[in-house]
Coordinates of C-alpha atoms and ligand atoms in Angstrom, one line a residue:
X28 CA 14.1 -10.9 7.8
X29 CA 13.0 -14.3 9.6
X30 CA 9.6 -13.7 11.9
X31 CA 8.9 -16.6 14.1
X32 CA 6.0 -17.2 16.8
X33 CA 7.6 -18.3 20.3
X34 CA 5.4 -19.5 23.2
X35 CA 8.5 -20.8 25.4
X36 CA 9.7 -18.9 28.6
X37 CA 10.8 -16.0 28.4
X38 CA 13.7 -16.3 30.5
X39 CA 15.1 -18.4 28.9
X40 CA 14.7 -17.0 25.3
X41 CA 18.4 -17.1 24.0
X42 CA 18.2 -13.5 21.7
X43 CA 20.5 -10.4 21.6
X44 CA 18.0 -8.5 23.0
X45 CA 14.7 -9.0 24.8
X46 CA 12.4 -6.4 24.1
X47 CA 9.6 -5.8 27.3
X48 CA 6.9 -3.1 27.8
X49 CA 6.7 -0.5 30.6
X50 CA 3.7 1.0 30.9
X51 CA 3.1 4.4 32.2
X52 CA 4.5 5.3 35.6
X53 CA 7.0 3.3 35.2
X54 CA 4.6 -0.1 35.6
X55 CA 6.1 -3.7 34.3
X56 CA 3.8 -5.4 31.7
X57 CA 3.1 -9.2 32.8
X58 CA 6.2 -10.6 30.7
X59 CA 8.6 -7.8 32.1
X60 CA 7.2 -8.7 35.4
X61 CA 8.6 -12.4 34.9
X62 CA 12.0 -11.0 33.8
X63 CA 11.8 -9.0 36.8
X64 CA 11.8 -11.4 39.0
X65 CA 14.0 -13.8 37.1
X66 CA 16.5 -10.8 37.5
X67 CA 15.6 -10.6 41.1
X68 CA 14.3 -7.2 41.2
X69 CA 17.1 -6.0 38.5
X70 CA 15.1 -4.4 36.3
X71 CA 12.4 -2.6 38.6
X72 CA 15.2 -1.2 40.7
X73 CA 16.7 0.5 37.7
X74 CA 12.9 1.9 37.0
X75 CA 13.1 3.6 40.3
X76 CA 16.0 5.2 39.2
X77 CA 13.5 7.4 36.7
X78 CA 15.5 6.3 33.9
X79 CA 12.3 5.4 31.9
X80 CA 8.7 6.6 32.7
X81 CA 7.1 4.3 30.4
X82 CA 5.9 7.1 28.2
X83 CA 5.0 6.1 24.3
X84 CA 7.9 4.6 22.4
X85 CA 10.2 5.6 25.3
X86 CA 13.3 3.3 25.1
X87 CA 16.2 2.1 27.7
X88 CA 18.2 -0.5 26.8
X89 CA 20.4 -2.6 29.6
X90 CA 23.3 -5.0 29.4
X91 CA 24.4 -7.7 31.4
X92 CA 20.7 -7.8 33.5
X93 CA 21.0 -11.1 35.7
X94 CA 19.0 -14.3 35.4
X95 CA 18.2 -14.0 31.7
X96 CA 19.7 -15.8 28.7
X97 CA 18.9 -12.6 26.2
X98 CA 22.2 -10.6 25.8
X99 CA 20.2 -7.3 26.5
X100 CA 16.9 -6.1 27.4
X101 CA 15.6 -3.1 25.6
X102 CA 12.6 -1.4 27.6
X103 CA 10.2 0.4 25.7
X104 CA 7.0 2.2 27.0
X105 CA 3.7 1.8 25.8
X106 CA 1.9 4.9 27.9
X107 CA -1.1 4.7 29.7
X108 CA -3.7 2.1 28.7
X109 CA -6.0 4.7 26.7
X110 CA -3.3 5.6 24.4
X111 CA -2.8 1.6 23.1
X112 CA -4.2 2.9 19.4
X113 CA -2.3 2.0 16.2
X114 CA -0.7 5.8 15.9
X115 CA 1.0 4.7 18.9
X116 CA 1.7 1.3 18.6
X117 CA 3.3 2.5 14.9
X118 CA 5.4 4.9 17.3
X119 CA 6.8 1.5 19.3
X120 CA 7.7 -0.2 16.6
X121 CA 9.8 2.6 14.9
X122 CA 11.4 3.2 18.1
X123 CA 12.2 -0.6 19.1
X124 CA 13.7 -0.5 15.4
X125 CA 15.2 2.6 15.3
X126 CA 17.4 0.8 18.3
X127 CA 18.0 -2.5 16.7
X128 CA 19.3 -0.8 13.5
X129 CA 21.7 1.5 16.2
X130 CA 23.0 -1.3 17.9
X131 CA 23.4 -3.8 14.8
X132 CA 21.8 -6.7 17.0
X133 CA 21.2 -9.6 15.0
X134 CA 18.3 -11.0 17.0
X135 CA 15.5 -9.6 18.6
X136 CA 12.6 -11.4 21.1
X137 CA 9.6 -9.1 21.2
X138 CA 8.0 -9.7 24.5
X139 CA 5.8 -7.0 24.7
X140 CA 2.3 -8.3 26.0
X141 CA 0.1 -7.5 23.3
X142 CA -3.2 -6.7 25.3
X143 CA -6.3 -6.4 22.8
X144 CA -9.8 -6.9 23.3
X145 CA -10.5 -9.6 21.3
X146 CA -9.2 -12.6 19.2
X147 CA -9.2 -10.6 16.1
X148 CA -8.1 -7.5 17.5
X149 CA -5.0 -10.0 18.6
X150 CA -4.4 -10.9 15.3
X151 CA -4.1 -7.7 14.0
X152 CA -1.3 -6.6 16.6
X153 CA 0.9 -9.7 15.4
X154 CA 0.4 -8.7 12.0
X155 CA 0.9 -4.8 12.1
X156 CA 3.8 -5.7 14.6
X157 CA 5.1 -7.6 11.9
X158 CA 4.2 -5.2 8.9
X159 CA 5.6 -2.0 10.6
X160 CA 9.0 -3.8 11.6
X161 CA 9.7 -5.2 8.1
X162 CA 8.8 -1.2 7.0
X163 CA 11.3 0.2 9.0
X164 CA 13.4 -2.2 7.9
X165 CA 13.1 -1.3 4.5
X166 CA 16.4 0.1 2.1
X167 CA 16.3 1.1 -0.8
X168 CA 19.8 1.0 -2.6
X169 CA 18.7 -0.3 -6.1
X170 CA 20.3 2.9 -7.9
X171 CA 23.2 3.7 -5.5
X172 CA 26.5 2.2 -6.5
X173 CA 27.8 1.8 -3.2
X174 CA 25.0 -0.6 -1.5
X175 CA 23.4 0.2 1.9
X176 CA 25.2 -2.0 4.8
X177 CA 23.3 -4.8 5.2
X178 CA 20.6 -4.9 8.5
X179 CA 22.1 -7.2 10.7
X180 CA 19.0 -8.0 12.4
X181 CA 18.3 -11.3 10.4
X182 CA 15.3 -12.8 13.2
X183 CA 13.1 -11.7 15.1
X184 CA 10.8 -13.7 17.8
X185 CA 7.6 -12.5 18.5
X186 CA 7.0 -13.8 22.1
X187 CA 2.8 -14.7 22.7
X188 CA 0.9 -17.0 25.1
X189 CA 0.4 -21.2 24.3
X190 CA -3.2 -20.0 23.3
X191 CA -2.7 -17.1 21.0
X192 CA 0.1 -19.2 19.0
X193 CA -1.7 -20.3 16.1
X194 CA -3.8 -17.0 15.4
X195 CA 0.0 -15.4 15.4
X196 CA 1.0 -17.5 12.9
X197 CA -1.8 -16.8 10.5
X198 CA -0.8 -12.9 11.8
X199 CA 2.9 -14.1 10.4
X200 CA 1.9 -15.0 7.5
X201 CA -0.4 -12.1 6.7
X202 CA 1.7 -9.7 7.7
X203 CA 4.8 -11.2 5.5
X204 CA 2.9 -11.3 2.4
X205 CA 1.7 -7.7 3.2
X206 CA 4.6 -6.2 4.0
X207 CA 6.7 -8.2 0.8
X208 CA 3.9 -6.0 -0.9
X209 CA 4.5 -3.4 0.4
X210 CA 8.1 -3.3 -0.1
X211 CA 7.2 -4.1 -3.9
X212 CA 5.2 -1.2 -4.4
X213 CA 7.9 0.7 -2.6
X214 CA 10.4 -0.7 -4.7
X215 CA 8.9 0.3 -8.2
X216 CA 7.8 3.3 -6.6
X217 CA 11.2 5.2 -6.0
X218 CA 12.7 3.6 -9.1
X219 CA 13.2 6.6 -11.5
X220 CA 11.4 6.9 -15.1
X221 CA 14.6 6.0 -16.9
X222 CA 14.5 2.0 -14.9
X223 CA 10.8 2.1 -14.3
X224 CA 9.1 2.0 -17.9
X225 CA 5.8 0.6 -19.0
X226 CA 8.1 -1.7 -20.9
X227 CA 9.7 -2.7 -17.1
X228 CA 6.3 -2.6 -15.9
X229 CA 5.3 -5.3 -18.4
X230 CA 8.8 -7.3 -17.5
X231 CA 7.3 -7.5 -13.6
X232 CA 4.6 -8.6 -14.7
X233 CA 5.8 -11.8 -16.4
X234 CA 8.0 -12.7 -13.3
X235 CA 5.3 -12.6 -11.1
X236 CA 3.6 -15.2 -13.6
X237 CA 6.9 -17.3 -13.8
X238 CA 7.2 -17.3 -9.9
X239 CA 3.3 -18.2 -9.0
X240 CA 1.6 -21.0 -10.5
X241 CA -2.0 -19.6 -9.4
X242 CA -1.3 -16.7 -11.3
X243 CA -0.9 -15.6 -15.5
X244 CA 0.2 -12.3 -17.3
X245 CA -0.9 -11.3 -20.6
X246 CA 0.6 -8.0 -21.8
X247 CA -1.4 -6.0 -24.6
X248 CA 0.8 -4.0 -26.6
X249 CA -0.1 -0.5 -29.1
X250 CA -1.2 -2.7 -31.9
X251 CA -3.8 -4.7 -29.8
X252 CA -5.1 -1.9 -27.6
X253 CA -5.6 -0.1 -31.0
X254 CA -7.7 -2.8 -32.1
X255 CA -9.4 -2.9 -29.1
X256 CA -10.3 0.9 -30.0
X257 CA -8.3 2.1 -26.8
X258 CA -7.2 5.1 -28.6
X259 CA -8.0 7.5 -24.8
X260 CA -5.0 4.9 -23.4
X261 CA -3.3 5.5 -26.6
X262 CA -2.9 9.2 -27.0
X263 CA -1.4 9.4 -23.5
X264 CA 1.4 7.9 -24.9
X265 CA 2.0 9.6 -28.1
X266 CA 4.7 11.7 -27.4
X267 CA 6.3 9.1 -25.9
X268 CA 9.4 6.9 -27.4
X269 CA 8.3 4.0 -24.6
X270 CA 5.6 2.0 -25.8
X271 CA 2.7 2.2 -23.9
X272 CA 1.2 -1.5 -22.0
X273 CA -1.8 -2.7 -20.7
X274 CA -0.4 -5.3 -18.3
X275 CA -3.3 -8.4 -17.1
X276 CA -2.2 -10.6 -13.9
X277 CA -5.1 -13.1 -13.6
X278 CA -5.1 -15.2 -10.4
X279 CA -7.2 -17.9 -10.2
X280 CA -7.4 -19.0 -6.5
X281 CA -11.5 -19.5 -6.4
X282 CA -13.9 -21.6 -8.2
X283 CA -13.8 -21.4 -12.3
X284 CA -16.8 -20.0 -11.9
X285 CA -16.5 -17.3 -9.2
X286 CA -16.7 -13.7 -10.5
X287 CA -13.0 -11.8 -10.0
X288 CA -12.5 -8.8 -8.1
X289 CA -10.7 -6.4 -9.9
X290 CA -8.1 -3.8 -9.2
X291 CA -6.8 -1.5 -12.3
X292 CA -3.8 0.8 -11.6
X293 CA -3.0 4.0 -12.9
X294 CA 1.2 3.2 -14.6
X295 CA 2.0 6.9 -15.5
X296 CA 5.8 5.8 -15.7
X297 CA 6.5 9.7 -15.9
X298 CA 4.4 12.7 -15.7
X299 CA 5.5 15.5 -17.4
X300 CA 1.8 17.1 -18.3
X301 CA 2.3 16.5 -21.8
X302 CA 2.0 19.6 -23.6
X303 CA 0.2 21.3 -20.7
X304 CA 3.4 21.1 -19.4
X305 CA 3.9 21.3 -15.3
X306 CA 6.7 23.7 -13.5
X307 CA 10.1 22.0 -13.4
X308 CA 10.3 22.6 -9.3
X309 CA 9.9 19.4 -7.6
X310 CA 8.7 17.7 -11.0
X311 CA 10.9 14.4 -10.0
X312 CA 8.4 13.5 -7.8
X313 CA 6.1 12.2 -10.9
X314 CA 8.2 9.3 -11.4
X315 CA 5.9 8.3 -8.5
X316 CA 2.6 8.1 -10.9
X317 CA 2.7 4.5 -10.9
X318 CA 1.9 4.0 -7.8
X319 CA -1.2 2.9 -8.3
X320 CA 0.1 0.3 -10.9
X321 CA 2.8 -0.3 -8.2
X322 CA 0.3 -1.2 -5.6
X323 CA -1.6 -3.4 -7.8
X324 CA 1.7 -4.6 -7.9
X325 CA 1.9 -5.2 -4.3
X326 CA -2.0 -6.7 -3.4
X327 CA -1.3 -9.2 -6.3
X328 CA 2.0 -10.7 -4.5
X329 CA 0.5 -11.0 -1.4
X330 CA -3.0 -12.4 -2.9
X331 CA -0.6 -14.9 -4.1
X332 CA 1.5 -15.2 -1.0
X333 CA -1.3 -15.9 1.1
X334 CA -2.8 -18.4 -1.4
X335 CA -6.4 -16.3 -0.8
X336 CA -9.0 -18.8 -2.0
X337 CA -10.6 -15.9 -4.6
X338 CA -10.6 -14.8 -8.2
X339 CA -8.7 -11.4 -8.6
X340 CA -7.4 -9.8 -11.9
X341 CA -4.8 -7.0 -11.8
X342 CA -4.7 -4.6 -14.3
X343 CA -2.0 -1.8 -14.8
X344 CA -2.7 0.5 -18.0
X345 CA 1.1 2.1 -18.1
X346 CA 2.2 4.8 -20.2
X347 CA 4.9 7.8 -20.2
X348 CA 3.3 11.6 -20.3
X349 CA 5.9 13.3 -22.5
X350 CA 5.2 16.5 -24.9
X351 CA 6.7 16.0 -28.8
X352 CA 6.2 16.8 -32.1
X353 CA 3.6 13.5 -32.1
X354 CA 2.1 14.3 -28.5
X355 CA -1.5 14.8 -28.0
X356 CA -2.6 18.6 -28.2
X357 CA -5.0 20.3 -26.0
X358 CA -8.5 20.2 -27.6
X359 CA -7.3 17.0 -29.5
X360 CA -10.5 14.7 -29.5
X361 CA -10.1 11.1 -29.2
X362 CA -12.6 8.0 -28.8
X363 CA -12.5 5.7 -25.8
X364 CA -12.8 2.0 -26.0
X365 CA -16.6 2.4 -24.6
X366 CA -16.8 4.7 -28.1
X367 CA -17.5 7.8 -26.4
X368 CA -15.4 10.8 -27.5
X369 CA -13.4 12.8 -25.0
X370 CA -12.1 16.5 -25.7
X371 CA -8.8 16.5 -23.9
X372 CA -8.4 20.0 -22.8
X373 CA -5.6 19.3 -20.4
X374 CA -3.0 16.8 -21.2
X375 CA -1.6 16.5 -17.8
X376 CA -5.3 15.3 -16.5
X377 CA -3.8 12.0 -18.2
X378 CA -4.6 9.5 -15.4
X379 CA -8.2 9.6 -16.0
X380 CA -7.8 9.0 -20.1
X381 CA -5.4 5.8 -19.4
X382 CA -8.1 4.4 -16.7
X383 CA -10.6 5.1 -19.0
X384 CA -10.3 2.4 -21.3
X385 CA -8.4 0.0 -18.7
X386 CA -11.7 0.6 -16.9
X387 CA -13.6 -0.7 -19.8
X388 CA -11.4 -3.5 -20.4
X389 CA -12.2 -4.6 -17.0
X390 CA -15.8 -4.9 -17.8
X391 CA -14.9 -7.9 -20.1
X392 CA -14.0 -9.7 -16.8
X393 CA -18.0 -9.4 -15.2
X394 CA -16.2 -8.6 -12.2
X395 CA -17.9 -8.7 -8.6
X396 CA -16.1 -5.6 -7.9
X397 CA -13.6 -3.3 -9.7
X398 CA -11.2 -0.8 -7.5
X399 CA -8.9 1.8 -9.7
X400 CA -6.3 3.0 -7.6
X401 CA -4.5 6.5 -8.8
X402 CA -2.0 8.8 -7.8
X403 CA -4.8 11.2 -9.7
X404 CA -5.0 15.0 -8.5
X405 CA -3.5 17.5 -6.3
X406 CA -6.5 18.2 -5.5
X407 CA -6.9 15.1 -3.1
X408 CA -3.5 16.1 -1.3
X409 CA -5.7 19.9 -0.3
X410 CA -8.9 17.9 0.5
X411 CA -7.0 15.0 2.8
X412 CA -3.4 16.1 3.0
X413 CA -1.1 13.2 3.3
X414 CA -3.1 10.9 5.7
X415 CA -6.3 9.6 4.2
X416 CA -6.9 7.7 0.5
X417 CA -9.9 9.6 -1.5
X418 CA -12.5 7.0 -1.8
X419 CA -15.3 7.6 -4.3
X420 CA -18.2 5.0 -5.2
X421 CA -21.2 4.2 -7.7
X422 CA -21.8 1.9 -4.4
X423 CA -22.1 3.1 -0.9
X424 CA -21.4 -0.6 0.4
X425 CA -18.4 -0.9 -2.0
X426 CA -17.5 2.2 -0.6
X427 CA -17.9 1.2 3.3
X428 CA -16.1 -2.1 3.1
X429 CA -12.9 -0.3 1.7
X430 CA -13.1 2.0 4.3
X431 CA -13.7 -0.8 7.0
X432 CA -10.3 -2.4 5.4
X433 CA -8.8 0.5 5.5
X434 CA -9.1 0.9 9.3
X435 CA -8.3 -3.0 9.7
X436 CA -5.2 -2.7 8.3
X437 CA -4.7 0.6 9.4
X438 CA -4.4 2.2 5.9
X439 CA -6.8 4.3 5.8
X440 CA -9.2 6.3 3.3
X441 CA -12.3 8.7 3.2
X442 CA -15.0 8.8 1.2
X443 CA -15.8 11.9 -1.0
X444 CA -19.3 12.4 -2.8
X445 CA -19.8 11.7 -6.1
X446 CA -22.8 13.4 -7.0
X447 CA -24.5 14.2 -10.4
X448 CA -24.1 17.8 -9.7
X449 CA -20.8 17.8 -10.5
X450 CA -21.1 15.5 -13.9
X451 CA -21.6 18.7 -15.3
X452 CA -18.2 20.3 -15.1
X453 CA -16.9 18.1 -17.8
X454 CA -19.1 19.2 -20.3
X455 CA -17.7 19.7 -23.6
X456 CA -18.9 21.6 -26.7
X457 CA -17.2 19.3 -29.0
X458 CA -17.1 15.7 -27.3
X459 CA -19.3 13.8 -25.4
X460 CA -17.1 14.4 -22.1
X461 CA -14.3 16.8 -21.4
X462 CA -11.3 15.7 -19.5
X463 CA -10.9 18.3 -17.0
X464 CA -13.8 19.8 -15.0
X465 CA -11.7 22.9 -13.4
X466 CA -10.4 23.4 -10.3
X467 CA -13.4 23.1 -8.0
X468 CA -14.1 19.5 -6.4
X469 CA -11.1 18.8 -8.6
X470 CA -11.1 15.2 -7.3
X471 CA -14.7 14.7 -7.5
X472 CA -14.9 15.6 -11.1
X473 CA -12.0 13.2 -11.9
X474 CA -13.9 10.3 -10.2
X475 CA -16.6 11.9 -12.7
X476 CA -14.7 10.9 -15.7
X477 CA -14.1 7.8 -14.8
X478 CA -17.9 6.6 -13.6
X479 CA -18.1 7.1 -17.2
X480 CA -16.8 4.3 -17.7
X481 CA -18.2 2.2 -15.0
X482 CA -21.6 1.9 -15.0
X483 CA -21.9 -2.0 -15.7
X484 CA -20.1 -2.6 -12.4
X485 CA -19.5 -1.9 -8.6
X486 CA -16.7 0.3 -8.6
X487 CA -14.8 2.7 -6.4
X488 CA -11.4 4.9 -7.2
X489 CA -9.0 5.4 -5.0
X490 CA -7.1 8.4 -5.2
X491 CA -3.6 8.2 -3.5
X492 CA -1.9 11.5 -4.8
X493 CA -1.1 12.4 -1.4
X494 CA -0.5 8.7 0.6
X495 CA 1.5 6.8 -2.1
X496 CA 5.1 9.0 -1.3
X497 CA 6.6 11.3 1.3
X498 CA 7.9 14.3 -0.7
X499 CA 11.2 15.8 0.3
X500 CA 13.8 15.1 3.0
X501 CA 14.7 12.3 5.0
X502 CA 12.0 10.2 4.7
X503 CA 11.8 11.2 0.7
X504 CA 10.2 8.5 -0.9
X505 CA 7.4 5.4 -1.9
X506 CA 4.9 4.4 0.9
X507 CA 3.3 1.8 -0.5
X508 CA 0.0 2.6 0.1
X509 CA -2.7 1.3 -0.5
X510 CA -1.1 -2.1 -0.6
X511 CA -2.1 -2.9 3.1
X512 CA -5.8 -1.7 2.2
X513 CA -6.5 -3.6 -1.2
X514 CA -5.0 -6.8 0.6
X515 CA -7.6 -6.4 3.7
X516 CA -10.1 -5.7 1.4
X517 CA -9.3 -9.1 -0.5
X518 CA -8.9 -10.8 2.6
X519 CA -12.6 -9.9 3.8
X520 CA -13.7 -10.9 0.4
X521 CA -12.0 -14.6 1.0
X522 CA -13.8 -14.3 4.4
X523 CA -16.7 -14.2 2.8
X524 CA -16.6 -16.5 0.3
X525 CA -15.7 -19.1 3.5
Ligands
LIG7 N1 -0.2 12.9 -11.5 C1 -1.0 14.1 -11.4 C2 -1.6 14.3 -10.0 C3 -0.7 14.6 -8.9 C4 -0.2 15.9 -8.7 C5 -0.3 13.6 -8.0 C6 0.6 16.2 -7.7 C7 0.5 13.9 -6.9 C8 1.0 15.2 -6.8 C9 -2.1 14.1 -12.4 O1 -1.8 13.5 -13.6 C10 -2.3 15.6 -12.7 O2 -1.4 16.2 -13.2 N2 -3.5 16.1 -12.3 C11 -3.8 17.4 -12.5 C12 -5.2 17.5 -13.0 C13 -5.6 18.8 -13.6 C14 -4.9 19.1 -14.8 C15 -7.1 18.8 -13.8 C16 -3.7 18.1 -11.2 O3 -4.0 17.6 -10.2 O4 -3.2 19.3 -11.2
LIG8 MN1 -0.8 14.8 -15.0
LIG9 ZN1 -0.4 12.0 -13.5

């Protein structure tokens, strides 16, 4: 999909279909207002008609209106001005698209008087406009053997004033990287276990090194990480024939010297539980326990995309849960990398025992911040349900600025506590740590585990168990969440640094 920035008039724009916004009660928007009267009163005299009220995401579309060069105008509502928030503006978007993709236009000129407060609140319009039309957009066909007809929408202008032109085109260019991202994270999120391996993972990896110059992959394969001592990682993948990898992307876009944020993903390629086996019913749906590694995935192209002038490493510890004659067995005892000793009581809790040591790996980096990003526990889907990211911290401000990205890129998360009261769930009479710290604040004592592991650093999980995939029906499938949040969050850290 081509985006472009166009300033020129509007009744002259030469597109398939001019898209304009109708307010509630049936009012014209400023740039519907000039069409109006280009079409000499077309376009309000069908209004009258009560074809359209201008309710949210309300659509009409007309042929053949007079005194305009666009082949059609679609009319889409926006509501009344107090409900111009992002839930509704989403709503637009899929509608608009849900009508370019019915009538197989091939252009489309968005004309739709984007009316924020402020500059930045401008920018942030273009780009969602621009992320939530490339997601609706999205098809994913990689396994099918018949392929999905193409889109025919190949361009589409987004129509703004002479003075908001060049903040659009930094919103262009933000919003492509993030929504390629996001397609990425999609992308390796629906492919199945048998494609989608730690082994593929690693392959990726070394294309996105071959394809950016600012950026370099180093994979760490079984023999290594057991030198490294990262026998926690290790034992996660013992009953596995796929060979488990810690996959390092280093982008160097700051000083030599600037300390690198760091992201670590959770790669469970396939989640069976192990030997604490889960039901079969709906047990497909852990092929999406990479997501985390697949939105590390995701930040890391657009980083690159958008050239952001920071140092970021992404790492993805990725591994297949499988019970065999060699898998790990509950009460098995195993050292981390940091040399504590974890009792592993539950060997589908196996999220927390790869981040473990990918967590301590990341130390080596003396990192300015470190987010792990997991599809970890259930438990987050009954705290938050399917709309918020679980956001815990060993740094309230850490904490906060995620959150503030979240909300900027409208991606959003929640913080949970992570108190010392609940450190002592994972008590073990045999280890220094158990794995599992039963099923109340199931989520907290996760996050538990891992601050473990993290005391030399800033650091805050993300737990995306119940953002990273729509289960079931239609709209089955990979979200790609929380690519849109790590990417604000790095591009407030590149503000920063400015
Ligand atoms: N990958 C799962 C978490 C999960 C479950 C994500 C359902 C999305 C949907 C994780 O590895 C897991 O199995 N967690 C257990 C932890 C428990 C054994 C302490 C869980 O949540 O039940
Ligand atoms: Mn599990
Ligand atoms: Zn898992």
């Amino acid at each position: 999909m081509d985006f472009e920035i166009v300033s020129s008039d509007i009744t002259s724009l030469e597109t398939e279909c001019l898209v304009l916004a109708v307010e509630a009660d049936s009012t014209l928007s400023p740039a519907a207002k000039i069409a109006d009267e280009a079409s000499a009163g077309h376009i309000s005299e069908i209004l009258k008609g009560g074809d359209i009220s201008g309710k949210n995401a309300q659509t009409l579309l007309l042929h053949k209106v007079p005194g305009l060069a666009a082949k059609r105008v679609l009319l889409v509502g926006f509501g009344k001005d107090d409900d111009r928030n992002n839930r509704n503006y989403r709503k637009v978007v899929k509608a608009i698209m849900g009508v370019a993709k019915s009538t197989g236009v091939s252009s489309l000129a968005l004309a739709i008087d984007i009316q924020p407060t402020d500059d930045e609140d401008k920018y942030r319009q273009v780009r969602h406009l621009v992320e939530w039309s490339g997601n609706e957009l999205y098809i994913y066909d990689e396994t099918k053997s018949k392929k999905a007809d193409p889109i025919k929408l190949e361009q589409i202008s987004i129509h703004v004033s002479e003075d908001d032109a060049d903040l659009a085109e930094t919103a262009l260019m933000d919003g492509t990287a993030i929504v390629n991202g996001t397609s990425i994270a999609r992308d390796l999120g629906n492919l199945p276990g048998n494609f989608c391996t730690p082994t593929y993972l690693a392959e990726q990896a070394l294309e996105l090194d071959d394809e950016f110059e600012s950026l370099s992959t180093t994979i760490v394969d079984e023999d290594e990480m057991n030198q490294l001592g990262m026998h926690c990682l290790l034992s996660v993948g013992n009953g596995s024939e796929e060979p488990s990898k810690l996959i390092v992307m280093e982008y160097k876009g700051g000083e030599e010297g600037d300390k690198p944020h760091v992201m670590v993903g959770k790669g469970i390629t396939f989640d069976t539980g192990g030997i604490s086996l889960k039901p079969g019913g709906g047990m497909d749906e852990m092929k999406y326990d990479m997501c985390g590694a697949a939105s590390v995935f995701g930040a890391m192209t657009a980083i690159c995309e958008m050239a952001l002038p920071i140092n970021v490493v992404g790492i993805v510890a990725a591994a297949e849960n499988m019970p065999s004659g060699h898998a790990t067995k509950p009460g098995d005892i195993v050292t981390t990398m940091s040399g504590q000793t974890v009792e592993i009581l539950n060997t589908d809790a196996e999220g927390r025992l790869v981040l473990c040591d990918a967590l301590t790996y990341a130390g080596k980096f003396e990192p300015a911040s470190v987010v792990d990003i997991a599809t970890l526990t259930g438990a987050c889907i009954i705290a938050l349900g399917h709309h918020a990211t679980g956001i815990l911290s060993n740094n309230d401000e850490l904490a906060a600025e995620l959150i503030e990205a979240g909300e900027q890129a409208d991606d959003k998360g929640w913080q949970l506590p992570l108190w010392d009261e609940f450190q002592e769930q994972l008590d073990s009479n045999f280890a220094d740590i158990a794995n599992i710290g039963g099923r109340p604040g199931g989520t907290i004592t996760a996050a538990c585990f891992l601050s473990r592991f993290t005391k030399e650093y800033r650091w805050a999980h993300l737990d995306i168990a119940g953002v990273a995939w729509n289960s079931g029906g239609k709209e089955k499938g990979s979200t790609g969440r929380c690519v849109p949040m790590l990417t604000q969050y790095m591009l407030n850290q590149a503000a920063e640094e400015e």
